[in-house]
Amino acid sequence: MLLRLCQHQARRLYSTQRQQCLFPTRTIRSLLDTPQDNGNVAVRAWIRSVRKQKQVAFANINDGSSLKGMQAILTPEQAERLSTGACVELQGSMVDSPGKEQGKELQVTGVRVLGGCDSSYPLQKKRHSLEFLRSINHLRARGNTGGAVLRVRHAAGEGLQKFFTEHEFVQVHTPILTSHDCEGGGEVFKVAPASTPSGKPSEEFFNKPVFLTVSGQLHAEMLASALSRVYTFGPVFRAEESVTSRHLAEFWMLEAEMTFIDKLDQLLDVTEGSVQYATRHVMDHCSEDIAFFNKFVDSTLTERLAKSVEQPFARMTYTEAIEVLQKANKKFEFPTVWGSSLQSEHERYLASEYCQSPVFVTDYPTEQKPFYMRANYDGKTVACFDLLLPGIGELVGGSMREERDILLQAKMEAAGMDIEEYQWYLDLRKYGSAPHGGYGIGFERFLLWLTGLENVREVVPVPRWVGHCKY
Ligand code: 4AD
């Protein structure tokens, strides 16, 4: 632990020194983190609030590098042109703060207003509702919640990528434009140019229908059949018409695909490892932001996250899950007979009440799942899983892939797919097929888990959902 702290401190110092060479000013975070560097400093930030008294004025400034920002002490004359929302450069020296919370504050010697701000600025020093903040999305990140979300989002992505790098995965960039619907759900957006210079009908641009990708999985499988372990991390698109707190039309997915694993349990181990690793990374790197969410959004957050990285996730088959639901002393709206889909109410019961922890539900009925999932020997289920989280529902979907070409082709034909269009996918089974599997983590849902927020629209910088595509 001590060694980790020292390494962390050394990294911070090194990055601070490098930053000083590259940028004209230091970030507030680096100034507060490395007090030994304080002398005369200049800092650029936006004003969160100004308090002007007769003899002295106080400004709270924030540049987004940390939650709490910095307190600046000014003379009333220096503070004259300062107002909430303005962008300023303050020069001065870091001094010990008499207050308990703030270790250091800035004693200002010079002020430059880089961009003034009038009184119509909508973010004032009070708590605004999340709905209001969403309506001023272009300024949302200037508030505490908006900034904290983006720092956690960054750390969560970094944690996931670090996990895969440490486990020898290669990051690949799968295309956004595709000619197939990986999940077979028909929720694809069709793509065509608004006009073509040649005057050709725009639908003919690609000589075939082309869509925004719903998942990079099939392309990731293509690349895992050569590089063994790959992952892709990017936006995916679904023409999802239901308006729920869990669905966006554009969201980010981290998809991992690995060859040379033989069993579903091995895939679950990797999934659990990656989710726990990234959670720990966020806890280590965003402790201030997590404490903020714990205080203002979800008072169970810190304890819940700590528990989730210490204990293995529960595991049960779909068949066991149905038995649990049937025995539950609860009236469900939707049926709980074998073969019926698990609805949100069922998922909620399994994760939040029965297991009270994240739970993998595995081996769903074949009819409920896409063509690419590997058939189990029982002839009625496939080797797949959903990872369900308490309070959130499905976070991850994944499976072993059908690597046996005859079985795969039969399934594709039964699903009415155009075999010629997917010949390349069948070729992967024809030329050196290998057992493999993978999964996709819904990144915004992961952020709900990490922040305690309840709606995916709060955790994506610019949300898109049915009827909404502002900016
Ligand atoms: O379960 P899904 O549909 O899985 C796939 O797309 C696989 N091809 C992934 C793979 O194996 N490589 O989606 C994966 C996750 C879901 O578990 C959910 O967390 C999230 O993506 N998700 C959404 N998140 C926000 N808005 C939506 N409309 C979402 N649809 C799915």
Coordinates of C-alpha atoms and ligand atoms in Angstrom, one line a residue:
M1 CA 0.0 0.0 0.0
L2 CA 2.8 2.4 1.0
L3 CA 4.7 1.5 -2.1
R4 CA 1.6 2.2 -4.2
L5 CA 1.2 5.5 -2.6
C6 CA 4.8 6.5 -3.3
Q7 CA 4.6 5.4 -6.9
H8 CA 1.4 7.4 -7.3
Q9 CA 3.0 10.5 -5.8
A10 CA 6.1 10.1 -8.0
R11 CA 3.9 9.8 -11.1
R12 CA 2.0 12.9 -10.1
L13 CA 5.3 14.8 -9.6
Y14 CA 6.7 13.7 -12.9
S15 CA 3.5 14.6 -14.7
T16 CA 3.4 18.0 -13.0
Q17 CA 7.0 18.7 -14.1
R18 CA 6.2 17.7 -17.7
Q19 CA 3.0 19.8 -17.6
Q20 CA 4.9 22.8 -16.6
C21 CA 7.1 22.5 -19.7
L22 CA 4.1 22.2 -22.0
F23 CA 1.6 24.7 -20.7
P24 CA 1.8 28.3 -19.7
T25 CA -0.2 27.7 -16.5
R26 CA -0.7 24.8 -14.0
T27 CA -4.0 23.1 -13.3
I28 CA -5.6 23.6 -9.9
R29 CA -5.3 19.9 -9.2
S30 CA -1.6 19.9 -9.7
L31 CA -1.1 23.0 -7.7
L32 CA -3.1 21.6 -4.7
D33 CA -1.4 18.2 -5.1
T34 CA 2.2 19.3 -5.1
P35 CA 2.5 22.2 -2.6
Q36 CA 6.4 22.0 -2.7
D37 CA 6.2 23.6 -6.2
N38 CA 4.3 26.6 -5.0
G39 CA 5.9 30.0 -5.5
N40 CA 4.5 32.5 -7.9
V41 CA 1.9 30.8 -10.0
A42 CA -0.6 31.7 -12.6
V43 CA -3.8 29.7 -12.9
R44 CA -6.7 29.9 -15.5
A45 CA -10.2 28.9 -14.6
W46 CA -13.8 29.8 -14.4
I47 CA -15.3 31.6 -11.5
R48 CA -17.9 29.5 -9.5
S49 CA -18.7 32.2 -7.0
V50 CA -17.4 35.6 -5.7
R51 CA -17.9 37.0 -2.3
K52 CA -17.0 40.6 -1.9
Q53 CA -16.5 42.2 1.5
K54 CA -15.3 45.6 2.5
Q55 CA -11.6 44.7 3.1
V56 CA -11.3 41.5 1.2
A57 CA -12.9 39.3 -1.5
F58 CA -13.0 35.6 -2.0
A59 CA -13.4 33.8 -5.3
N60 CA -13.9 30.1 -5.8
I61 CA -12.4 29.1 -9.1
N62 CA -12.5 25.8 -10.9
D63 CA -10.8 24.6 -14.1
G64 CA -12.4 21.1 -14.1
S65 CA -9.2 19.4 -13.0
S66 CA -10.7 18.6 -9.6
L67 CA -14.0 18.8 -7.8
K68 CA -13.3 21.3 -5.1
G69 CA -11.4 23.9 -7.2
M70 CA -9.4 26.6 -5.4
Q71 CA -10.1 29.5 -3.2
A72 CA -8.6 32.8 -4.2
I73 CA -8.1 35.8 -1.9
L74 CA -8.3 39.2 -3.6
T75 CA -8.6 42.9 -2.7
P76 CA -12.1 44.4 -3.4
E77 CA -10.5 46.4 -6.2
Q78 CA -9.1 43.2 -7.8
A79 CA -12.5 41.5 -7.5
E80 CA -14.4 44.4 -9.1
R81 CA -14.6 42.9 -12.6
L82 CA -15.1 39.4 -11.4
S83 CA -18.5 37.6 -11.7
T84 CA -19.8 34.1 -11.6
G85 CA -19.1 32.3 -14.9
A86 CA -16.3 34.6 -16.0
C87 CA -13.0 33.0 -17.2
V88 CA -9.9 34.5 -15.5
E89 CA -6.2 34.2 -15.1
L90 CA -5.1 34.8 -11.6
Q91 CA -1.5 35.3 -10.6
G92 CA -0.3 35.0 -7.0
S93 CA 1.2 32.7 -4.5
M94 CA -0.1 29.6 -2.7
V95 CA -0.5 30.2 1.0
D96 CA -1.7 28.0 3.8
S97 CA -5.4 28.3 4.3
P98 CA -6.8 29.1 7.7
G99 CA -9.9 27.0 6.8
K100 CA -9.9 23.3 7.6
E101 CA -11.1 21.9 4.2
Q102 CA -8.7 23.7 1.9
G103 CA -5.0 23.0 2.5
K104 CA -3.8 25.9 0.3
E105 CA -5.3 29.0 -1.2
L106 CA -4.2 31.5 -3.7
Q107 CA -3.2 35.0 -2.5
V108 CA -3.8 37.0 -5.6
T109 CA -1.4 39.6 -6.9
G110 CA -2.7 40.0 -10.4
V111 CA -6.0 39.4 -12.3
R112 CA -6.7 39.1 -16.0
V113 CA -10.3 38.6 -17.2
L114 CA -10.0 36.3 -20.3
G115 CA -13.7 36.2 -20.9
G116 CA -16.4 38.1 -19.0
C117 CA -19.8 36.8 -18.1
D118 CA -23.1 38.6 -17.5
S119 CA -25.8 37.9 -15.0
S120 CA -27.8 35.7 -17.5
Y121 CA -25.3 32.9 -16.7
P122 CA -27.6 30.1 -15.7
L123 CA -25.3 28.2 -13.3
Q124 CA -25.5 29.9 -9.9
K125 CA -24.1 28.9 -6.5
K126 CA -27.0 26.5 -5.6
R127 CA -28.1 23.0 -6.4
H128 CA -29.7 22.7 -9.8
S129 CA -31.9 19.8 -10.8
L130 CA -30.4 17.2 -13.1
E131 CA -33.3 17.9 -15.6
F132 CA -32.4 21.6 -15.6
L133 CA -28.7 20.9 -16.1
R134 CA -29.6 18.6 -19.0
S135 CA -31.4 21.5 -20.6
I136 CA -28.2 23.5 -20.6
N137 CA -26.0 20.7 -21.7
H138 CA -23.4 22.9 -23.2
L139 CA -22.6 24.3 -19.7
R140 CA -23.4 21.2 -17.7
A141 CA -19.8 20.1 -17.3
R142 CA -19.0 23.4 -15.5
G143 CA -21.1 22.2 -12.5
N144 CA -20.0 19.8 -9.8
T145 CA -22.0 16.8 -11.0
G146 CA -21.2 17.3 -14.7
G147 CA -17.5 17.7 -14.0
A148 CA -17.4 14.7 -11.6
V149 CA -19.2 12.5 -14.1
L150 CA -16.7 13.3 -16.8
R151 CA -13.7 12.6 -14.6
V152 CA -15.2 9.3 -13.5
R153 CA -16.0 8.5 -17.1
H154 CA -12.4 9.1 -18.0
A155 CA -11.0 7.0 -15.2
A156 CA -13.5 4.2 -15.9
G157 CA -12.4 4.0 -19.6
E158 CA -8.7 4.2 -18.5
G159 CA -9.2 1.4 -16.0
L160 CA -10.8 -0.9 -18.5
Q161 CA -8.1 -0.2 -21.1
K162 CA -5.4 -0.7 -18.5
F163 CA -6.9 -4.1 -17.6
F164 CA -7.0 -5.3 -21.2
T165 CA -3.5 -4.0 -21.9
E166 CA -2.1 -5.8 -18.8
H167 CA -3.8 -9.0 -20.1
E168 CA -2.2 -8.7 -23.5
F169 CA -5.2 -7.6 -25.5
V170 CA -4.7 -5.5 -28.6
Q171 CA -7.0 -2.5 -29.0
V172 CA -8.6 -2.6 -32.5
H173 CA -10.8 -0.1 -34.2
T174 CA -13.8 -1.7 -35.6
P175 CA -15.9 0.3 -38.1
I176 CA -18.9 2.5 -37.4
L177 CA -20.4 1.9 -40.9
T178 CA -21.4 -1.7 -41.4
S179 CA -23.6 -3.7 -43.8
H180 CA -25.0 -6.1 -41.1
D181 CA -27.1 -6.1 -38.0
C182 CA -25.0 -8.0 -35.5
E183 CA -27.7 -8.5 -32.9
G184 CA -30.4 -9.2 -35.4
G185 CA -32.8 -7.0 -33.5
G186 CA -33.5 -4.7 -36.5
E187 CA -32.7 -1.6 -34.4
V188 CA -30.3 -0.2 -36.9
F189 CA -29.9 3.3 -38.3
K190 CA -29.6 3.4 -42.0
V191 CA -26.8 5.6 -43.5
A192 CA -26.9 7.5 -46.8
P193 CA -25.2 10.7 -47.9
A194 CA -27.5 13.8 -47.9
S195 CA -26.6 14.3 -51.6
T196 CA -24.0 12.9 -54.0
P197 CA -21.9 15.2 -56.2
S198 CA -22.4 12.7 -59.1
G199 CA -26.2 13.0 -58.8
K200 CA -26.3 9.2 -58.1
P201 CA -29.3 8.3 -55.8
S202 CA -27.8 8.5 -52.3
E203 CA -28.9 5.0 -51.4
E204 CA -26.5 3.7 -54.1
F205 CA -23.4 5.2 -52.5
F206 CA -22.3 1.9 -51.1
N207 CA -24.3 -0.2 -53.6
K208 CA -26.0 -1.8 -50.7
P209 CA -27.8 -0.8 -47.5
V210 CA -25.4 0.4 -44.8
F211 CA -26.0 1.0 -41.2
L212 CA -24.4 2.6 -38.1
T213 CA -23.0 -0.3 -36.1
V214 CA -25.0 -1.7 -33.2
S215 CA -22.0 -3.7 -32.0
G216 CA -18.4 -4.2 -33.1
Q217 CA -18.5 -7.8 -32.2
L218 CA -18.4 -9.5 -35.6
H219 CA -15.4 -7.4 -36.7
A220 CA -13.7 -8.0 -33.3
E221 CA -14.2 -11.8 -33.9
M222 CA -12.5 -11.3 -37.3
L223 CA -9.5 -9.7 -35.7
A224 CA -9.4 -12.1 -32.7
S225 CA -9.0 -14.9 -35.1
A226 CA -5.6 -13.5 -35.9
L227 CA -4.5 -11.6 -32.8
S228 CA -6.0 -13.9 -30.2
R229 CA -7.1 -11.2 -27.7
V230 CA -8.6 -7.9 -28.8
Y231 CA -10.9 -5.2 -27.6
T232 CA -12.7 -2.3 -29.1
F233 CA -14.1 0.7 -27.3
G234 CA -16.3 3.2 -29.1
P235 CA -19.8 4.4 -29.8
V236 CA -22.6 2.2 -31.0
F237 CA -26.0 3.1 -32.2
R238 CA -29.5 1.7 -31.7
A239 CA -32.8 3.0 -33.0
E240 CA -34.3 2.2 -29.7
E241 CA -37.7 3.7 -29.4
S242 CA -38.4 3.0 -25.8
V243 CA -37.8 5.9 -23.5
T244 CA -36.2 4.5 -20.4
S245 CA -33.5 5.6 -18.0
R246 CA -31.2 2.8 -19.3
H247 CA -31.4 3.3 -23.1
L248 CA -29.7 5.8 -25.4
A249 CA -29.7 5.9 -29.2
E250 CA -25.9 6.5 -29.1
F251 CA -23.9 4.8 -26.4
W252 CA -20.4 3.5 -25.8
M253 CA -19.5 -0.1 -25.5
L254 CA -16.3 -1.8 -24.6
E255 CA -16.2 -5.1 -26.4
A256 CA -13.6 -7.8 -25.7
E257 CA -13.1 -10.9 -27.8
M258 CA -10.7 -13.7 -27.0
T259 CA -9.7 -16.8 -28.8
F260 CA -8.4 -20.0 -27.1
I261 CA -10.8 -20.0 -24.2
D262 CA -12.9 -23.2 -23.9
K263 CA -15.5 -22.6 -21.3
L264 CA -18.1 -20.0 -20.5
D265 CA -16.8 -19.8 -16.9
Q266 CA -13.4 -18.6 -18.2
L267 CA -15.2 -15.8 -20.0
L268 CA -17.1 -14.9 -16.8
D269 CA -13.8 -14.7 -14.9
V270 CA -12.4 -12.2 -17.4
T271 CA -15.6 -10.2 -17.3
E272 CA -15.6 -10.1 -13.5
G273 CA -11.9 -9.2 -13.5
S274 CA -12.3 -6.3 -15.9
V275 CA -15.3 -4.8 -14.1
Q276 CA -13.7 -5.1 -10.7
Y277 CA -10.3 -3.8 -12.0
A278 CA -11.9 -0.7 -13.6
T279 CA -14.0 -0.1 -10.4
R280 CA -10.9 -0.2 -8.3
H281 CA -9.2 2.1 -10.7
V282 CA -12.0 4.7 -10.4
M283 CA -12.0 4.3 -6.6
D284 CA -8.2 5.0 -6.5
H285 CA -8.2 7.9 -9.0
C286 CA -11.5 9.6 -8.3
S287 CA -11.9 9.3 -4.5
E288 CA -13.0 12.9 -4.2
D289 CA -15.6 12.6 -6.9
I290 CA -16.9 9.3 -5.5
A291 CA -17.2 10.9 -2.1
F292 CA -19.2 13.7 -3.7
F293 CA -21.6 11.2 -5.3
N294 CA -21.9 9.3 -2.1
K295 CA -22.8 12.5 -0.3
F296 CA -25.3 14.0 -2.7
V297 CA -26.5 11.2 -5.0
D298 CA -26.4 7.7 -3.4
S299 CA -25.3 7.3 0.3
T300 CA -24.6 3.6 -0.3
L301 CA -22.2 4.1 -3.1
T302 CA -18.8 3.9 -1.4
E303 CA -19.7 0.8 0.6
R304 CA -21.4 -0.9 -2.5
L305 CA -18.4 -0.3 -4.7
A306 CA -15.9 -1.5 -2.0
K307 CA -18.0 -4.7 -1.6
S308 CA -18.2 -5.3 -5.3
V309 CA -14.5 -5.5 -5.7
E310 CA -13.9 -7.7 -2.8
Q311 CA -16.4 -10.5 -3.4
P312 CA -16.8 -12.7 -6.5
F313 CA -20.1 -12.0 -8.4
A314 CA -22.9 -14.6 -8.0
R315 CA -23.4 -17.0 -10.9
M316 CA -26.6 -19.0 -11.8
T317 CA -28.0 -20.5 -15.0
Y318 CA -31.2 -19.1 -16.6
T319 CA -32.9 -22.4 -15.5
E320 CA -31.9 -21.7 -11.9
A321 CA -33.0 -18.1 -12.2
I322 CA -36.5 -19.2 -13.4
E323 CA -36.7 -21.6 -10.4
V324 CA -35.7 -18.8 -8.0
L325 CA -38.3 -16.5 -9.5
Q326 CA -41.0 -19.2 -9.3
K327 CA -40.2 -19.7 -5.6
A328 CA -40.1 -16.0 -4.9
N329 CA -42.7 -14.7 -2.5
K330 CA -43.6 -12.0 -5.0
K331 CA -46.1 -11.3 -7.7
F332 CA -44.5 -10.5 -11.0
E333 CA -46.3 -8.8 -13.9
F334 CA -44.6 -11.0 -16.6
P335 CA -44.6 -14.8 -16.7
T336 CA -41.8 -16.8 -15.1
V337 CA -42.1 -20.0 -17.0
W338 CA -39.0 -21.6 -18.7
G339 CA -38.6 -20.0 -22.1
S340 CA -40.0 -16.6 -21.2
S341 CA -37.7 -13.6 -21.3
L342 CA -36.3 -12.2 -18.1
Q343 CA -37.9 -8.7 -17.7
S344 CA -36.5 -5.8 -15.7
E345 CA -38.7 -6.8 -12.7
H346 CA -37.1 -10.3 -12.8
E347 CA -33.6 -8.9 -13.2
R348 CA -34.1 -6.5 -10.4
Y349 CA -35.4 -9.2 -8.1
L350 CA -32.4 -11.5 -8.9
A351 CA -29.7 -8.9 -8.4
S352 CA -31.1 -6.5 -5.8
E353 CA -33.1 -8.8 -3.6
Y354 CA -32.1 -12.5 -4.1
C355 CA -28.3 -12.1 -4.6
Q356 CA -27.8 -8.6 -3.3
S357 CA -24.7 -8.4 -5.6
P358 CA -23.8 -8.5 -9.2
V359 CA -25.0 -11.8 -10.7
F360 CA -24.2 -13.6 -13.9
V361 CA -27.2 -15.4 -15.5
T362 CA -26.0 -17.9 -18.0
D363 CA -27.2 -20.4 -20.6
Y364 CA -30.4 -18.8 -21.9
P365 CA -32.8 -20.5 -24.2
T366 CA -31.5 -20.6 -27.8
E367 CA -34.7 -18.8 -29.2
Q368 CA -34.0 -15.7 -27.1
K369 CA -30.5 -15.1 -28.3
P370 CA -28.7 -14.1 -31.6
F371 CA -27.3 -16.5 -34.1
Y372 CA -23.7 -16.3 -33.2
M373 CA -23.9 -17.9 -29.7
R374 CA -22.5 -21.3 -29.2
A375 CA -25.1 -24.1 -28.8
N376 CA -24.9 -26.2 -25.6
Y377 CA -25.1 -29.9 -25.7
D378 CA -28.6 -29.9 -24.1
G379 CA -29.9 -28.8 -27.5
K380 CA -32.1 -26.0 -26.0
T381 CA -29.7 -23.4 -24.5
V382 CA -26.7 -21.4 -25.6
A383 CA -23.4 -20.7 -23.8
C384 CA -24.0 -17.1 -23.0
F385 CA -24.5 -14.7 -20.1
D386 CA -25.9 -11.4 -18.9
L387 CA -24.3 -9.7 -16.0
L388 CA -27.0 -8.1 -13.9
L389 CA -26.3 -5.3 -11.4
P390 CA -28.5 -4.3 -8.4
G391 CA -30.5 -1.2 -9.2
I392 CA -29.3 -1.2 -12.8
G393 CA -30.1 -4.4 -14.6
E394 CA -28.1 -5.7 -17.5
L395 CA -24.6 -4.3 -17.6
V396 CA -22.8 -6.8 -19.8
G397 CA -23.9 -9.3 -22.5
G398 CA -21.6 -12.0 -23.8
S399 CA -21.2 -15.5 -25.0
M400 CA -19.0 -18.2 -26.4
R401 CA -19.2 -18.0 -30.1
E402 CA -20.4 -20.8 -32.4
E403 CA -17.1 -21.9 -34.0
R404 CA -18.4 -25.1 -35.7
D405 CA -19.1 -24.0 -39.3
I406 CA -21.9 -26.5 -40.0
L407 CA -23.8 -25.6 -36.9
L408 CA -23.3 -21.9 -37.5
Q409 CA -24.5 -22.0 -41.1
A410 CA -27.6 -24.0 -40.1
K411 CA -28.4 -21.3 -37.5
M412 CA -27.9 -18.5 -40.0
E413 CA -30.1 -20.2 -42.5
A414 CA -32.8 -20.8 -39.9
A415 CA -32.6 -17.1 -39.0
G416 CA -33.2 -16.2 -42.7
M417 CA -29.8 -14.5 -43.0
D418 CA -28.2 -13.8 -46.4
I419 CA -25.4 -16.4 -46.3
E420 CA -23.5 -14.7 -49.1
E421 CA -23.4 -11.4 -47.2
Y422 CA -21.9 -13.3 -44.2
Q423 CA -19.5 -15.6 -46.1
W424 CA -16.5 -13.8 -44.6
Y425 CA -17.9 -14.7 -41.1
L426 CA -18.3 -18.3 -42.1
D427 CA -14.8 -18.3 -43.6
L428 CA -13.4 -17.6 -40.1
R429 CA -14.8 -21.0 -39.2
K430 CA -13.6 -22.6 -42.4
Y431 CA -10.0 -21.4 -42.1
G432 CA -8.5 -22.4 -38.8
S433 CA -11.5 -22.1 -36.6
A434 CA -10.9 -21.8 -32.8
P435 CA -12.9 -21.7 -29.7
H436 CA -13.6 -18.1 -28.7
G437 CA -15.9 -15.8 -26.8
G438 CA -16.4 -12.2 -25.9
Y439 CA -18.6 -9.7 -24.3
G440 CA -19.8 -6.1 -24.4
I441 CA -20.0 -3.7 -21.4
G442 CA -22.5 -0.9 -21.7
F443 CA -20.3 2.0 -20.7
E444 CA -23.0 4.4 -19.6
R445 CA -24.7 1.7 -17.4
F446 CA -21.3 1.1 -15.9
L447 CA -21.1 4.8 -15.0
L448 CA -24.5 4.6 -13.3
W449 CA -23.0 1.9 -11.2
L450 CA -19.9 4.0 -10.4
T451 CA -21.8 7.2 -9.6
G452 CA -25.1 6.2 -8.2
L453 CA -26.9 8.3 -10.8
E454 CA -30.1 6.9 -12.1
N455 CA -30.4 7.9 -15.8
V456 CA -27.9 7.2 -18.5
R457 CA -28.6 10.7 -19.9
E458 CA -26.6 12.1 -17.0
V459 CA -23.4 10.2 -17.7
V460 CA -22.9 10.9 -21.4
P461 CA -21.6 14.3 -22.4
V462 CA -24.2 14.9 -25.1
P463 CA -27.0 12.4 -24.9
R464 CA -29.1 11.2 -27.8
W465 CA -32.3 9.4 -27.4
V466 CA -35.6 9.1 -29.4
G467 CA -36.8 12.6 -30.2
H468 CA -33.6 14.3 -28.9
C469 CA -30.5 15.2 -30.8
K470 CA -29.6 18.7 -29.6
Y471 CA -26.3 20.3 -30.8
Ligands
4AD1 O1 -26.3 -7.3 -24.7 P1 -25.9 -6.5 -25.9 O2 -26.9 -6.2 -27.0 O3 -24.6 -7.2 -26.5 C1 -24.0 -7.0 -27.7 O4 -24.2 -6.1 -28.4 C2 -22.9 -8.0 -28.0 N1 -22.7 -8.0 -29.4 C3 -21.7 -7.6 -27.2 C4 -20.5 -8.5 -27.4 O5 -20.7 -9.7 -27.1 N2 -19.4 -8.1 -27.9 O6 -25.3 -5.1 -25.4 C5 -24.2 -5.0 -24.5 C6 -24.5 -4.0 -23.4 C7 -25.8 -4.3 -22.6 O7 -25.5 -5.3 -21.6 C8 -26.1 -2.9 -22.0 O8 -25.3 -2.7 -20.9 C9 -25.6 -2.0 -23.1 O9 -24.8 -2.7 -24.0 N3 -26.8 -1.5 -23.9 C10 -27.2 -0.2 -23.9 N4 -26.8 0.9 -23.2 C11 -27.4 2.1 -23.4 N5 -28.4 2.2 -24.3 C12 -28.9 1.2 -25.1 N6 -29.8 1.3 -26.0 C13 -28.3 -0.1 -24.9 N7 -28.4 -1.3 -25.4 C14 -27.5 -2.1 -24.8

